Coordinates of N, CA and C in Angstrom, one line a residue:
X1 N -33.7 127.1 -8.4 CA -34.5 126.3 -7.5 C -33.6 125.4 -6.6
X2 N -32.6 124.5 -7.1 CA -32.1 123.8 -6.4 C -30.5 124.2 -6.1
X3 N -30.3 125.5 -6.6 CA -28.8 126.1 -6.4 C -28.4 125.8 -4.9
X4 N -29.0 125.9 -4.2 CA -28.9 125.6 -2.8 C -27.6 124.5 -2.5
X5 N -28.0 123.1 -3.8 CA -26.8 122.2 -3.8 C -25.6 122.4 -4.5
X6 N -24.9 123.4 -4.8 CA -23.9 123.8 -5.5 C -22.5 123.5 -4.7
X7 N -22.9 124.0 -3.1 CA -21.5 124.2 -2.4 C -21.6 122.3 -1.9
X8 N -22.6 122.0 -2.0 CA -22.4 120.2 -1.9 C -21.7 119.3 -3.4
X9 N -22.5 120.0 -4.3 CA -21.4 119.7 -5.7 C -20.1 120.1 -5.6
X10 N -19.7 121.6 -5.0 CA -18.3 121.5 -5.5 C -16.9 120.8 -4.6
X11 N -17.9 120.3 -3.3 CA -17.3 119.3 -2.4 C -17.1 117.9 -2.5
X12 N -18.0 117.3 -3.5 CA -18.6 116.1 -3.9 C -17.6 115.9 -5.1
X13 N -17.3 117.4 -6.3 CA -16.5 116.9 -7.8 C -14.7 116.2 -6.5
X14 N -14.2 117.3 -5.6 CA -13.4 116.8 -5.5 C -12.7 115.1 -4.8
X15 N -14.0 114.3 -4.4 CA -14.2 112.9 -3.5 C -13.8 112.8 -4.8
X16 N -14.9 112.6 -5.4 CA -15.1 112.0 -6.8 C -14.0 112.2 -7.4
X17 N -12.9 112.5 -8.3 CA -12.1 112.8 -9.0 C -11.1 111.4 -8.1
X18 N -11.0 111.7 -6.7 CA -10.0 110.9 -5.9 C -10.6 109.4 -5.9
X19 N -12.0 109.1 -5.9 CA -12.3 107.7 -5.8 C -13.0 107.1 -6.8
X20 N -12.9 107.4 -8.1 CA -13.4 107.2 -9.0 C -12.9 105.9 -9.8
X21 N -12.8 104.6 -10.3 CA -11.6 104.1 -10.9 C -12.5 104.0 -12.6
X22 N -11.9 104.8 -13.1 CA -11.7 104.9 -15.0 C -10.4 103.5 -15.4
X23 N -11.2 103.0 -16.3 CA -10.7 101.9 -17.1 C -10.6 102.5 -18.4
X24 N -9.7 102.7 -19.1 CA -9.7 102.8 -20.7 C -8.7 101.6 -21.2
X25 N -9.7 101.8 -22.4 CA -8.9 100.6 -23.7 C -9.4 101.3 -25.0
X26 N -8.6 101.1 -26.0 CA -8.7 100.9 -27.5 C -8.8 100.0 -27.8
X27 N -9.9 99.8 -28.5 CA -10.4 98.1 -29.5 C -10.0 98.8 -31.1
X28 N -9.8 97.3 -31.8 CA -9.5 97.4 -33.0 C -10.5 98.3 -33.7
X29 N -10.5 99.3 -34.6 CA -11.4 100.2 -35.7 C -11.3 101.2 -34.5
X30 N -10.5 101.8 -34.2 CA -10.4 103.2 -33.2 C -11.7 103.4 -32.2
X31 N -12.2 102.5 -31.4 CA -13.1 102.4 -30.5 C -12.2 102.5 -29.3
X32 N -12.6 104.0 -28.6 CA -12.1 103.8 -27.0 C -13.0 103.6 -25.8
X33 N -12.8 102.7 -25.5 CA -13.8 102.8 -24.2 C -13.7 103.2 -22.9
X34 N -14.5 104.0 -22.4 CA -14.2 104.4 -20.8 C -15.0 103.9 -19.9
X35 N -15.0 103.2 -19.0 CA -15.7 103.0 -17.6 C -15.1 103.3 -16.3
X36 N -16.5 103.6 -16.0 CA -16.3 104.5 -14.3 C -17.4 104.1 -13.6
X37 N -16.9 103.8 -12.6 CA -17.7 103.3 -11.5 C -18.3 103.8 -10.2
X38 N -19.7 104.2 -9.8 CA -20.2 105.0 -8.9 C -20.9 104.3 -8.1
X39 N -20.9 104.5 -6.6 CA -21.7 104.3 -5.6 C -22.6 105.0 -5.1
X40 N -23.5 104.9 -4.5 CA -24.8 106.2 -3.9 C -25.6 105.5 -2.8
X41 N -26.2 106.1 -2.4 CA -26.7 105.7 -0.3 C -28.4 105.4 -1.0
X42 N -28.3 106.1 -2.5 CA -30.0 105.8 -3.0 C -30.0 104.2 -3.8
X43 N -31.3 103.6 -3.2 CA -31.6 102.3 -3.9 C -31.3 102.6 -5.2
X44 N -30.8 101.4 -5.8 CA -30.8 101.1 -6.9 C -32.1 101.7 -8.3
X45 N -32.9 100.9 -7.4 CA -34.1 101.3 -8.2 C -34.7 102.6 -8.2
X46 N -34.9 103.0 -6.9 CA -34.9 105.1 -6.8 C -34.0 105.7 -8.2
X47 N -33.1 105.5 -7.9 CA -32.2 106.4 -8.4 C -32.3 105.8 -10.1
X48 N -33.0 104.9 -10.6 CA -33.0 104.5 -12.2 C -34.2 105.0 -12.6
X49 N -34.5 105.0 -11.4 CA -36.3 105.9 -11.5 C -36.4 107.8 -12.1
X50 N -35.8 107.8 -11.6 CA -35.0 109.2 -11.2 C -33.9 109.7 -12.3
X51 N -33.5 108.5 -12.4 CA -31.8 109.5 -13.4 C -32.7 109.0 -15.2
X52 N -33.4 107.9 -15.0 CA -33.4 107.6 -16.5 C -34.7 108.1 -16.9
X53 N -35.7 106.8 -15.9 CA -37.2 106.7 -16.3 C -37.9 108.0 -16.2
X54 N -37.6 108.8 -15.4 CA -38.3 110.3 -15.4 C -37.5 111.9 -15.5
X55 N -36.3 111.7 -16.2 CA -35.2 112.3 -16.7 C -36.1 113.2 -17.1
X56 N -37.0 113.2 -18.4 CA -37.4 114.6 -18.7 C -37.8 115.2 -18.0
X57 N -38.9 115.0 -17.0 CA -39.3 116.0 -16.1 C -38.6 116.3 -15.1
X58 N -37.6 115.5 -14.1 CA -37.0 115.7 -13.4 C -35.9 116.9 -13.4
X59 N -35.2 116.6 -15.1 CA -33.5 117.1 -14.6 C -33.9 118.6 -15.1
X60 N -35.1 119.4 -15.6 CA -35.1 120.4 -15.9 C -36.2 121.3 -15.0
X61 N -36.6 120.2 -14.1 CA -37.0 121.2 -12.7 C -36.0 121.6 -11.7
X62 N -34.7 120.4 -11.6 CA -34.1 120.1 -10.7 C -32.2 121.1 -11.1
X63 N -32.4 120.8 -12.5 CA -31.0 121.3 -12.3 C -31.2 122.5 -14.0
X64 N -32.6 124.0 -13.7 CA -32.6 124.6 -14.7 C -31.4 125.9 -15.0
X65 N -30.6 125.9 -14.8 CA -29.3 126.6 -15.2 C -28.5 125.5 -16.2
X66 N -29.0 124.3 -16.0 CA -27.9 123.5 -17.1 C -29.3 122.9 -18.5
X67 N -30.1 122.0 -17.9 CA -31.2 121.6 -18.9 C -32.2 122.5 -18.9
X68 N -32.7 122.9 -20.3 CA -33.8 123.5 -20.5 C -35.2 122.8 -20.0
X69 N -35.0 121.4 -21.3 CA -36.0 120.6 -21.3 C -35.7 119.7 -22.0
X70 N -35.9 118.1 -22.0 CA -35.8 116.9 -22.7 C -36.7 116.6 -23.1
X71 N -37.2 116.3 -24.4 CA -38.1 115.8 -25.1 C -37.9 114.5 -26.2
X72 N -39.1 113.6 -26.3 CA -39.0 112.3 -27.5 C -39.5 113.3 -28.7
X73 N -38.4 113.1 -29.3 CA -38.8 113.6 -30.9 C -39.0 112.7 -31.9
X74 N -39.2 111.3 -31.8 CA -39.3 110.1 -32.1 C -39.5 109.2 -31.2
X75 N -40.7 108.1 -31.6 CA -40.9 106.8 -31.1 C -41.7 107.4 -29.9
X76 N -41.8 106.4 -29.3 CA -42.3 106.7 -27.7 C -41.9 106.4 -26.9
X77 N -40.2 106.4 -26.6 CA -39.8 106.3 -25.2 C -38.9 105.0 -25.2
X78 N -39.0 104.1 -25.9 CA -38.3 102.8 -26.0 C -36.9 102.9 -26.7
X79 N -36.4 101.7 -26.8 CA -35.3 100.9 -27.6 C -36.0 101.7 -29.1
X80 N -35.1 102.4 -29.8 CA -35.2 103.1 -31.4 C -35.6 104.5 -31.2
X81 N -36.2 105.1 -29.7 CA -36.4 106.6 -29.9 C -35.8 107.2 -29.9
X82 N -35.8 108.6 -30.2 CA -34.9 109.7 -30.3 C -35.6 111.1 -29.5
X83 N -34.3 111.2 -28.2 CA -34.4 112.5 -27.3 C -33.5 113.2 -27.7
X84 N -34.0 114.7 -27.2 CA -33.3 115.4 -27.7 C -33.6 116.2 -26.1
X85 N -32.2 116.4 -26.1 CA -31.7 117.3 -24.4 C -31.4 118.6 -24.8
X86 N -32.3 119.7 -24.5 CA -31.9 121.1 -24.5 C -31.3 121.9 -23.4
X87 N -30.0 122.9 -23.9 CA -29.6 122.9 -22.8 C -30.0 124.6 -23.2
X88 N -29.7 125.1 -21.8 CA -30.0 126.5 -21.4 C -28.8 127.2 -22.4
X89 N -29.4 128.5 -22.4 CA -28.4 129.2 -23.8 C -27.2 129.6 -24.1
X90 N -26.9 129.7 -22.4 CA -25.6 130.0 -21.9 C -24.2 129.4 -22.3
X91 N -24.9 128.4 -22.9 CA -23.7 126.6 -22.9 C -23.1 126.7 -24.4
X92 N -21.7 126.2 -24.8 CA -21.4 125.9 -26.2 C -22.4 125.4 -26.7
X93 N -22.9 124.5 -26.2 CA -24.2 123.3 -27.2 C -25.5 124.0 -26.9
X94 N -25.7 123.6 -27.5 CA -27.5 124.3 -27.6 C -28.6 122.7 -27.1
X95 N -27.8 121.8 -27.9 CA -29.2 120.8 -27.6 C -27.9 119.4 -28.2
X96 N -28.3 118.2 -27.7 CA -27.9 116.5 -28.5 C -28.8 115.8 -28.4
X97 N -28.9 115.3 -29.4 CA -30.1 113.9 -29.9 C -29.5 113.0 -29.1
X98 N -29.7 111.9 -28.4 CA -29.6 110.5 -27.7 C -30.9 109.7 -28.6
X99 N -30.2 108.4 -29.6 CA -30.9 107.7 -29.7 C -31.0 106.2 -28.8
X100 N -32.2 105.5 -28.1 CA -32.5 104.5 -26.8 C -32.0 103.3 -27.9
X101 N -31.2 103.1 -27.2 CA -30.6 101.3 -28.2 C -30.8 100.3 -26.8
X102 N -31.1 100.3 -25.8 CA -32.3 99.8 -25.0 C -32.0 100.2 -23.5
X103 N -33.5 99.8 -23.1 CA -34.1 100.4 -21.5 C -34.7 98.6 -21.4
X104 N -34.4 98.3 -20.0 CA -34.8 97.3 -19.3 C -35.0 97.7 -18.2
X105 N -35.7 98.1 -17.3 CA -36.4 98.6 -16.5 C -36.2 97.4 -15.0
X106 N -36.2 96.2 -15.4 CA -36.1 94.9 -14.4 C -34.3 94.9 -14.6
X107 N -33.6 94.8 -15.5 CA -32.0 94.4 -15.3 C -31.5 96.4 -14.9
X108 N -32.2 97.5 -14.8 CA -32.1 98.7 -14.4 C -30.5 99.0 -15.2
X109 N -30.9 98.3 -16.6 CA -29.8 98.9 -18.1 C -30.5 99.7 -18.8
X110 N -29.5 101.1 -19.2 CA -30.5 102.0 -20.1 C -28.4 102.1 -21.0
X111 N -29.4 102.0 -22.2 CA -28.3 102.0 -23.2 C -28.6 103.5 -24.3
X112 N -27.4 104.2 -24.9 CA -27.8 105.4 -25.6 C -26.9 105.5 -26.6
X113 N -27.0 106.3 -27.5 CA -26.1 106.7 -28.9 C -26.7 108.1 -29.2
X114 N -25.6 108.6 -28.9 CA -25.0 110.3 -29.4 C -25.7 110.3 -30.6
X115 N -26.5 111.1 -31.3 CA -26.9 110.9 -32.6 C -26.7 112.3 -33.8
X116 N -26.5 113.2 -32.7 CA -26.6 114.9 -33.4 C -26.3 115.7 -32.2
X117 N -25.3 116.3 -32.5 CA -25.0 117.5 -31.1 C -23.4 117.2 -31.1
X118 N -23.1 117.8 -29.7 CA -21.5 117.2 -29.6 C -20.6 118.1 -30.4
X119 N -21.1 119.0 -31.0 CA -20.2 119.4 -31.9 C -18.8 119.6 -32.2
X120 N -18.5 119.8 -30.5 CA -17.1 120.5 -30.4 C -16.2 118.7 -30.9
X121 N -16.8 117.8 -30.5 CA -15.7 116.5 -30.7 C -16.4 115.8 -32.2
X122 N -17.2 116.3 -32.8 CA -17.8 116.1 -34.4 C -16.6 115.7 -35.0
X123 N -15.4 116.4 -35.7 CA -14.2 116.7 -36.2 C -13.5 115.1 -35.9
X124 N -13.8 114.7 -34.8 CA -12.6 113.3 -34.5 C -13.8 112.2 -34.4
X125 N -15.0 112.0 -33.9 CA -15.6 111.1 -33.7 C -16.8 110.9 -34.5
X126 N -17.1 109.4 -35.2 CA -18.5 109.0 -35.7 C -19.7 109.0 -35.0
X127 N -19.4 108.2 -33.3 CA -20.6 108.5 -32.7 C -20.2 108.0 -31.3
X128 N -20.7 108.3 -30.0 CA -20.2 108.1 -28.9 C -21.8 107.1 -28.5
X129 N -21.7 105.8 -27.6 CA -22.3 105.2 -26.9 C -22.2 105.1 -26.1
X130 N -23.1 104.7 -25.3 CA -23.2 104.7 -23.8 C -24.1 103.6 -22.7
X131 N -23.5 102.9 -21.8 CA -23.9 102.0 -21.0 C -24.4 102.3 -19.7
X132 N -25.4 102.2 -18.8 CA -25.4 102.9 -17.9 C -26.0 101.6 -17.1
X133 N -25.6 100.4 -15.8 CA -26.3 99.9 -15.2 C -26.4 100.1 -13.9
X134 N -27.4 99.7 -13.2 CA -27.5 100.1 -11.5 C -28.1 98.7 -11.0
X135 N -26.9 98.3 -9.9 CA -27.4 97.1 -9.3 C -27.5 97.8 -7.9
X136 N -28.5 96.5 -7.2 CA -28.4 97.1 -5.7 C -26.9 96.4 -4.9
X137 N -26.7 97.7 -4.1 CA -25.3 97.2 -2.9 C -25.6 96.4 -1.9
X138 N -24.8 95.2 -1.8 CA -25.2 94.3 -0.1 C -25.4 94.9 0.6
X139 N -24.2 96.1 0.8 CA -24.6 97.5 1.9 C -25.4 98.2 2.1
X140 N -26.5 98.3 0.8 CA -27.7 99.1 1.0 C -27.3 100.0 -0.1
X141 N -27.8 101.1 -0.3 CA -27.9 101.8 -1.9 C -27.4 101.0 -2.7
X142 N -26.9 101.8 -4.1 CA -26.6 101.0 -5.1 C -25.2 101.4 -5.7
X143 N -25.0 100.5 -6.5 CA -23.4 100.3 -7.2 C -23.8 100.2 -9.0
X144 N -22.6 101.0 -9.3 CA -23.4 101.6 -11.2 C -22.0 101.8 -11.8
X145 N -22.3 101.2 -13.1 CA -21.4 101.6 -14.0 C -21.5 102.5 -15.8
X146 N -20.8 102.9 -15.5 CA -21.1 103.8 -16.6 C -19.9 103.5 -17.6
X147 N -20.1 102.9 -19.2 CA -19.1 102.3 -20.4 C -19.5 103.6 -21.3
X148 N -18.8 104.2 -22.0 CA -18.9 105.4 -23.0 C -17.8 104.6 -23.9
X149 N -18.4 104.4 -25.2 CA -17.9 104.3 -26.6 C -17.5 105.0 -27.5
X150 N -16.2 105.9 -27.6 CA -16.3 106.7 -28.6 C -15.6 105.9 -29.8
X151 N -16.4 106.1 -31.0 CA -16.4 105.8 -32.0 C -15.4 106.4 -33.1
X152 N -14.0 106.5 -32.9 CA -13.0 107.6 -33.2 C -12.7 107.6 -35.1
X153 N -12.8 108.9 -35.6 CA -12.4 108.8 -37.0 C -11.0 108.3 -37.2
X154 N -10.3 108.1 -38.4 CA -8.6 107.7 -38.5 C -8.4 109.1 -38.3
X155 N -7.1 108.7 -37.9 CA -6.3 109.7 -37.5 C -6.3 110.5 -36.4
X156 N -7.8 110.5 -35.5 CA -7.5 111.1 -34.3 C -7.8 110.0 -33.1
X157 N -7.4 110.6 -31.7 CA -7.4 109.9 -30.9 C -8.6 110.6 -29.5
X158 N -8.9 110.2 -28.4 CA -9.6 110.9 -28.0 C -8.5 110.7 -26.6
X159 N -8.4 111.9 -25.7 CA -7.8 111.8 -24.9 C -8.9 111.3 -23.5
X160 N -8.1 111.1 -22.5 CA -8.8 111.4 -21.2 C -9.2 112.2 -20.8
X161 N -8.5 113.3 -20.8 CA -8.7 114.7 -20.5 C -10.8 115.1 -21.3
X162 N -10.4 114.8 -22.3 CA -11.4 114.9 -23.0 C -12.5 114.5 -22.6
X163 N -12.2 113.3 -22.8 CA -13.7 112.1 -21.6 C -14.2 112.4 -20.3
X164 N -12.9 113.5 -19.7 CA -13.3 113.6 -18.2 C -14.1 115.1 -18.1
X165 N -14.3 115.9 -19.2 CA -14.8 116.9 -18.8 C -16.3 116.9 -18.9
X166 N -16.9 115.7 -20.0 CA -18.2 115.6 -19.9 C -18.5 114.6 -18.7
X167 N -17.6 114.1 -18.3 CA -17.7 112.9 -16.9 C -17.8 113.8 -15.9
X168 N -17.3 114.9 -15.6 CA -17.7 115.5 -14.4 C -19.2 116.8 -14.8
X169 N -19.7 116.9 -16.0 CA -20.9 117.6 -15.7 C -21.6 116.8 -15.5
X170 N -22.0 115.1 -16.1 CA -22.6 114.2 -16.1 C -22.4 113.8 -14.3
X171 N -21.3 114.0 -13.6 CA -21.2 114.0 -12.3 C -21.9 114.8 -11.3
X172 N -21.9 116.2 -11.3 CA -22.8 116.9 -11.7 C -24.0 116.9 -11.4
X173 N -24.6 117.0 -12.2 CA -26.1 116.3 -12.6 C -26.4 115.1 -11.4
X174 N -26.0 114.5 -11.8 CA -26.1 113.4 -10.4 C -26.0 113.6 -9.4
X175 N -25.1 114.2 -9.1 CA -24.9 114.6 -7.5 C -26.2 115.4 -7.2
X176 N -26.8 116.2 -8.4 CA -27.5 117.3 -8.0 C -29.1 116.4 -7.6
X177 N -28.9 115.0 -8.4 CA -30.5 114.4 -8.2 C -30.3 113.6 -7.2
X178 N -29.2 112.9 -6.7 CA -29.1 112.4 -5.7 C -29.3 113.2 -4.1
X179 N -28.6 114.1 -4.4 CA -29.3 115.2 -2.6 C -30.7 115.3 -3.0
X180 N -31.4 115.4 -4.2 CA -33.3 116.0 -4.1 C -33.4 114.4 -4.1
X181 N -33.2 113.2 -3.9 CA -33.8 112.2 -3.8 C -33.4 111.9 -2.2
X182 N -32.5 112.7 -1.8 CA -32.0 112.2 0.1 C -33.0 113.5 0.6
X183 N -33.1 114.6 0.0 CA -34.2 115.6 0.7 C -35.7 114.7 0.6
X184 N -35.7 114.4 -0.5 CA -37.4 113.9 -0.1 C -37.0 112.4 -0.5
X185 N -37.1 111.4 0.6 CA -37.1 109.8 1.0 C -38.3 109.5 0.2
X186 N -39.5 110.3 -0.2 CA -40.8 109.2 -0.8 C -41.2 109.9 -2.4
X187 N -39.9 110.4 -3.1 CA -40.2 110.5 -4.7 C -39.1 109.4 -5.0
X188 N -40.0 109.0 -6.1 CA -39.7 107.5 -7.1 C -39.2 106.0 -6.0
X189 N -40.2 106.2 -5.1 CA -40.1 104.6 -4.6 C -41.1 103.9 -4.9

């Protein structure tokens, strides 16, 4: 359906890679953290509309070669539920649980925890977290940060390399909702 934006993604991974600024640190008990920082031409609030609040329906009409379908398999949608993201069958993973450790809708924070899935990094990590905020830009769209926690077992370490390959499908994905929110100006205002 939306393949059309592929040759804009693969124009878009390489900006991105060049203007991206990644912060890492290790905190004491093998906690590494990564943040990266993104800009977009879409309001703030569009685009939280869009990437969080209507995620299930959205990212499996919009981008169905990667998501099947996201569904609550617990709770209803808040701070303690549990989603589970199916991916199309093609992919190492088949599906990951995300449990909501919170959504504020007014401060446009949506917080998550890896809960089941991930397999391939299972072996080195307890559980990966995730921060995601969107403020509006002086300049008009918005300015976002994204903090990933990984939660590292003893003895292993998680590299960059590592962090950057789920950072660019998670890139990805975005880019892919950001062109269908610049194609149509009046979904999720």
């Amino acid at each position: 359906m939306y393949i059309k934006y592929l040759p804009l993604l693969r124009s878009s991974l390489k900006k991105f890679l060049q203007n991206q600024v990644v912060t890492t640190s290790t905190l004491a008990m093998a906690v590494t953290t990564f943040s990266s920082d993104f800009t977009s031409s879409i309001q703030a609030a569009r685009l939280f509309k869009a990437l969080i609040l209507d995620a299930h329906n959205l990212y499996p009409k919009i981008t169905p070669l990667a998501i099947k379908s996201i569904d609550t398999v617990e709770g209803e949608g808040g701070p303690g539920s549990i989603k589970q993201i199916n991916f199309e069958q093609d992919g190492q993973m088949k599906y990951v649980k995300h449990r909501i450790d919170a959504l504020d809708e007014e401060k446009m924070l949506y917080a998550y925890t890896l809960v089941e899935g991930g397999e391939a990094l299972k072996e080195k990590i307890h559980s990966i977290s995730y921060e995601m905020k969107f403020e509006p830009n002086p300049n008009g769209g918005c300015i976002g940060n994204k903090i990933s926690k990984y939660h590292v077992k003893e003895g292993f370490e998680i590299k960059e390399e590592e962090f950057q390959e789920g950072r660019l499908k998670d890139f990805g994905v975005f880019k892919v909702i950001e062109a269908f929110l610049l194609e149509n100006p009046n979904a999720y205002v």
